[in-house]
Amino acid sequence: MIETSGVLYIVATPLGNLGDMSPRAIEVLQQVDWIAAEDTRHSGRLLQHFGITTRMLSLHDHNEQQQSERLLQMLSEGKSLALISDAGTPLISDPGYRMVQRAREEGFVVVPVPGPSAVIAALSVSGLPTDRFAFEGFPPPKQGVRKRYLETLANESRTLVFYESCHRIVDSLQDMAAIFGIQRQAVVARELTKTFEEIQAGDLAGLVQWVTSDANHQKGEFVVLIHGVSPAEGDQALDEEALQTLRVLMEELPLKQAARLTAKRHGLQNRMVYQAGLALKG
Ligand code: SAM
C-alpha cells in the first residue's frame, strides 16, 4: 500500500522494452489520484498495456508553469499525483523540474520511483570510465553554437555523456571529431532496450564512418559517450591563443625559454607549456 495523500511520485517508465516497467511503478500509477504525463496519448498506450485506469492530465514544457499551480492545488487538497515522461526518468532532459521545485517549496513530500534512464543504461555498457562522468543532455542544435560549446568541454577529464536525436547525430559526431580529435575514444549507444539496439565503440573517426556508412545507423535515439582526456593529454591541450604565443616564441628562442615566457604571459604551468612545445616540435 502506498501513501496516497498529498504526495508527488516521480515515476520512471521503460525506454522501449516494457519488461523494464517495475512492479512498484505499476502499483503507484494504479493507486494515485492523477497521473501527470508529458504526452497523454503516448502514455495512454503504456497505461493501457498494464491495465492502469488512473486519470491523466498533461504537463509538458509549454504548460509546466501554469499546470504546476493546478497540481499544487490538488496536492493541497490531499490528492496524490504521479509524474511520468514519454520514456525513462522524468526531469532527465524532460519536463518536471519546476513542478518538483514548487512542490518541495510548498512542503509536499516528493517520492522517487526509480527505473530506466538512457544515460545510466548507456554508461553501464560503454566500457568507458564511470567513476566520474558529466551528463550534458542535448548539445545545442545550431552548428556554430554547438562548436563553441564543445570547445569548452575539450579538456574535460570526466566521461562526457550526450543525448542526440536522429536528425543531428551525424553533424554532432562530426563536430565532436573535429573538436575532441579523431582519435578520442567514444561510444554510440542506439535504440537501447529496443529491437535494433546497438552499442558501437571506437575512436571518433571510426564512429563517424560507422554512422555515415549505413542509413540504418542514423535511425532512432542515441546516447553519445566520450572518453575524458587523461591528465597527460590535458596538459598538452593549451588554448589556441597560448599555442600561438608558444609557436611565435619557439621560432626565436630555445624551447625552455619560450615555454617559460608563454606560461608567464598566459598564467599557465611551465611544465604543461613545455610538454605542448615538445608536441609541437613533433
Ligand atoms: N528522460 C529520458 C531518460 O531518462 O533517459 C530522456 C528523455 S530525452 C527527451 C530523449 C533522449 O534520450 C533521446 O533523444 C535519446 O538521446 C535518449 N534516449 C531515450 N531513449 C533512448 C534509447 N532507447 N536509446 C538511446 N537513447 C535514448
XYZ file of C-alpha atoms and ligand atoms in Angstrom:
309
model
C 0.000 0.000 0.000
C 1.412 3.396 -0.901
C 0.979 6.775 0.782
C -1.810 8.437 -1.187
C -2.396 11.793 0.464
C -0.635 14.931 -0.799
C 2.335 13.039 -2.236
C 4.014 13.597 -5.597
C 5.658 10.477 -7.075
C 8.286 10.820 -9.810
C 7.973 7.545 -11.718
C 10.436 6.156 -14.268
C 8.982 4.204 -17.201
C 10.660 1.975 -19.849
C 12.929 3.353 -22.589
C 11.437 0.875 -25.028
C 11.239 -2.608 -23.532
C 8.034 -2.844 -21.490
C 9.615 -5.616 -19.405
C 11.590 -2.847 -17.686
C 8.469 -1.431 -16.004
C 8.901 -2.058 -12.268
C 6.153 -3.620 -10.132
C 6.377 -0.593 -7.827
C 5.880 1.815 -10.764
C 2.715 -0.111 -11.730
C 1.429 -0.083 -8.153
C 1.983 3.644 -7.702
C 0.449 4.548 -11.061
C -2.584 2.400 -10.244
C -3.163 3.941 -6.833
C -2.544 7.678 -7.247
C -5.457 10.031 -7.965
C -3.942 11.602 -11.084
C -1.037 10.959 -13.444
C 0.668 13.991 -14.999
C 2.154 12.888 -18.321
C 4.232 14.684 -20.925
C 2.081 13.328 -23.752
C -1.178 11.769 -22.562
C -1.801 9.894 -25.830
C 1.646 8.320 -25.808
C 1.456 7.392 -22.100
C -2.121 6.197 -22.538
C -0.796 3.220 -24.518
C 1.659 2.332 -21.738
C -1.031 2.557 -19.053
C -3.435 0.501 -21.151
C -0.813 -2.220 -21.550
C -0.570 -2.539 -17.749
C -4.330 -2.198 -17.163
C -3.907 1.131 -15.328
C -7.055 3.268 -15.460
C -5.939 6.321 -13.421
C -6.975 9.699 -14.867
C -4.301 11.643 -16.731
C -3.527 15.272 -17.355
C -0.729 16.820 -19.371
C 2.407 18.509 -18.101
C 4.907 19.498 -20.774
C 7.492 22.207 -21.453
C 4.880 24.662 -22.723
C 2.332 24.443 -19.880
C 4.524 23.460 -16.934
C 4.372 26.770 -15.091
C 0.600 27.111 -15.224
C -0.108 23.388 -14.803
C 2.206 23.166 -11.782
C -0.050 25.568 -9.868
C -3.062 23.371 -10.651
C -1.177 20.277 -9.466
C -0.076 22.034 -6.270
C -3.718 22.863 -5.591
C -4.580 19.161 -5.943
C -1.765 18.193 -3.546
C -3.038 20.733 -1.030
C -6.484 19.102 -1.254
C -4.854 15.816 -0.212
C -4.744 14.251 -3.669
C -1.767 12.115 -4.721
C -0.038 12.550 -8.051
C 2.484 10.716 -10.209
C 4.634 12.399 -12.828
C 5.814 10.372 -15.828
C 7.529 11.337 -19.088
C 7.412 9.740 -22.549
C 10.273 7.382 -21.646
C 12.826 6.901 -18.889
C 13.147 9.082 -15.817
C 11.190 12.352 -15.672
C 13.287 15.558 -15.353
C 16.309 13.958 -17.064
C 16.219 16.070 -20.267
C 12.459 16.018 -19.679
C 9.903 18.356 -18.050
C 9.126 18.430 -14.329
C 11.908 20.464 -12.726
C 9.704 23.474 -11.958
C 6.936 21.230 -10.636
C 9.262 19.379 -8.257
C 10.849 22.640 -7.135
C 7.436 24.190 -6.383
C 6.152 21.047 -4.620
C 9.208 20.962 -2.366
C 8.957 24.699 -1.675
C 5.368 24.176 -0.556
C 6.449 21.379 1.768
C 4.879 18.428 -0.077
C 6.576 15.045 0.010
C 8.206 14.134 -3.319
C 8.998 10.422 -3.703
C 11.216 8.869 -6.400
C 10.190 5.606 -8.045
C 13.450 4.931 -9.901
C 13.932 2.922 -13.050
C 15.321 3.217 -16.589
C 17.267 6.210 -17.833
C 19.225 6.246 -21.102
C 22.251 7.993 -19.572
C 22.771 5.275 -16.950
C 21.917 2.385 -19.280
C 24.455 3.660 -21.840
C 27.181 4.254 -19.252
C 26.704 0.785 -17.802
C 27.584 -0.920 -21.097
C 30.016 1.616 -22.586
C 33.247 0.251 -21.165
C 34.310 3.875 -20.519
C 35.227 5.086 -17.009
C 32.060 5.513 -14.929
C 33.541 6.625 -11.615
C 33.138 10.256 -12.710
C 31.001 11.444 -15.599
C 29.423 14.670 -16.821
C 25.923 14.418 -18.260
C 25.478 17.205 -20.821
C 21.989 16.425 -22.185
C 21.405 17.567 -25.789
C 24.183 19.602 -27.460
C 22.982 22.908 -28.985
C 21.228 22.297 -32.331
C 22.930 25.147 -34.280
C 26.368 24.250 -35.554
C 28.206 27.474 -34.648
C 26.884 27.457 -31.088
C 27.497 23.716 -30.802
C 31.134 24.015 -31.827
C 31.837 26.790 -29.322
C 30.087 24.777 -26.621
C 32.074 21.604 -27.454
C 35.302 23.633 -27.271
C 34.528 24.419 -23.633
C 34.464 20.637 -22.971
C 37.623 19.716 -24.909
C 39.800 19.340 -21.785
C 37.175 17.638 -19.576
C 38.692 14.629 -17.832
C 35.371 13.003 -16.858
C 33.478 10.775 -19.302
C 31.083 13.031 -21.235
C 27.542 11.840 -21.937
C 25.274 13.485 -24.535
C 21.775 12.798 -25.786
C 21.215 13.216 -29.517
C 18.360 12.770 -31.989
C 18.408 11.065 -35.376
C 18.249 14.485 -37.087
C 21.593 15.660 -35.732
C 23.600 12.543 -34.880
C 25.839 12.827 -37.979
C 26.510 16.568 -37.601
C 27.146 16.294 -33.876
C 29.554 13.357 -34.218
C 31.449 15.191 -36.970
C 31.779 18.302 -34.794
C 32.917 16.165 -31.851
C 35.579 14.538 -34.033
C 36.772 17.982 -35.191
C 36.955 19.417 -31.680
C 37.849 16.467 -29.435
C 40.162 14.927 -32.076
C 39.532 11.995 -34.393
C 41.450 9.614 -32.136
C 39.376 10.256 -29.000
C 37.693 7.030 -27.825
C 33.909 7.150 -27.722
C 30.746 5.032 -27.763
C 27.444 5.452 -29.592
C 24.507 3.679 -27.898
C 21.492 3.475 -30.181
C 17.922 2.273 -29.522
C 18.693 0.960 -26.034
C 16.443 -1.895 -24.880
C 14.692 -1.941 -28.289
C 14.796 -4.428 -31.180
C 17.607 -2.679 -33.068
C 19.784 -1.861 -30.060
C 23.440 -1.233 -30.982
C 26.408 -0.254 -28.855
C 29.287 0.825 -31.098
C 32.693 1.704 -29.652
C 35.813 3.126 -31.306
C 37.637 6.373 -31.988
C 35.613 9.329 -33.250
C 36.897 8.891 -36.822
C 35.629 5.293 -36.791
C 32.278 6.260 -35.283
C 31.680 8.988 -37.880
C 32.443 6.382 -40.531
C 30.110 3.861 -38.857
C 27.174 6.233 -38.602
C 27.531 7.687 -42.125
C 28.148 4.359 -43.873
C 24.647 2.943 -43.269
C 21.365 4.925 -43.158
C 20.039 2.439 -40.571
C 22.757 3.532 -38.156
C 21.246 7.040 -38.206
C 17.762 5.926 -37.115
C 16.248 6.059 -33.637
C 17.512 7.536 -30.383
C 21.135 7.994 -29.370
C 23.427 8.417 -26.416
C 26.970 9.521 -27.264
C 29.704 8.941 -24.680
C 33.182 10.448 -24.966
C 36.263 9.308 -23.063
C 37.586 12.168 -20.926
C 41.118 13.427 -21.570
C 43.788 11.808 -19.417
C 45.773 14.267 -17.249
C 48.786 13.913 -19.584
C 46.708 14.748 -22.680
C 45.042 17.620 -20.830
C 48.470 19.065 -20.105
C 49.159 19.246 -23.808
C 45.882 20.899 -24.638
C 46.587 24.630 -24.446
C 44.037 27.005 -25.877
C 44.687 28.411 -29.352
C 45.911 31.790 -28.089
C 48.565 30.238 -25.833
C 49.651 27.875 -28.603
C 50.071 30.812 -30.963
C 52.299 32.635 -28.464
C 54.332 29.490 -27.984
C 54.755 28.952 -31.738
C 55.992 32.512 -32.303
C 58.426 32.408 -29.374
C 59.746 28.997 -30.398
C 60.811 30.477 -33.727
C 63.227 32.799 -31.909
C 64.082 31.122 -28.607
C 65.044 27.735 -27.177
C 62.010 25.708 -26.086
C 62.680 26.063 -22.369
C 62.716 29.848 -22.548
C 59.754 30.030 -24.970
C 57.714 27.804 -22.656
C 58.594 29.864 -19.575
C 57.572 33.151 -21.247
C 54.358 31.663 -22.658
C 53.454 30.232 -19.251
C 54.037 33.633 -17.637
C 52.036 35.501 -20.306
C 49.007 33.121 -20.102
C 49.117 32.186 -16.433
C 49.945 28.507 -17.115
C 52.288 25.955 -15.581
C 55.791 25.838 -17.147
C 55.747 22.051 -17.365
C 52.420 21.977 -19.188
C 53.581 24.518 -21.794
C 56.926 22.758 -22.175
C 55.098 19.471 -22.906
C 52.937 21.236 -25.501
C 56.112 22.662 -27.074
C 57.592 19.167 -27.315
C 54.392 18.001 -29.017
C 54.640 20.955 -31.479
C 58.221 20.038 -32.303
C 56.924 16.566 -33.088
N 14.115 11.066 -19.596
C 14.789 10.233 -20.548
C 15.837 9.388 -19.819
O 15.700 9.183 -18.621
O 16.763 8.899 -20.447
C 15.388 11.044 -21.671
C 14.397 11.889 -22.422
S 15.090 12.846 -23.713
C 13.738 13.840 -24.194
C 15.134 11.734 -25.053
C 16.565 11.370 -25.438
O 17.062 10.377 -24.558
C 16.690 10.783 -26.820
O 16.780 11.764 -27.825
C 17.979 9.985 -26.702
O 19.083 10.858 -26.796
C 17.862 9.463 -25.261
N 17.167 8.174 -25.275
C 15.930 7.919 -24.832
N 15.627 6.617 -25.040
C 16.701 6.059 -25.636
C 17.007 4.750 -26.124
N 16.121 3.757 -26.031
N 18.231 4.542 -26.671
C 19.126 5.533 -26.771
N 18.881 6.784 -26.336
C 17.686 7.047 -25.781
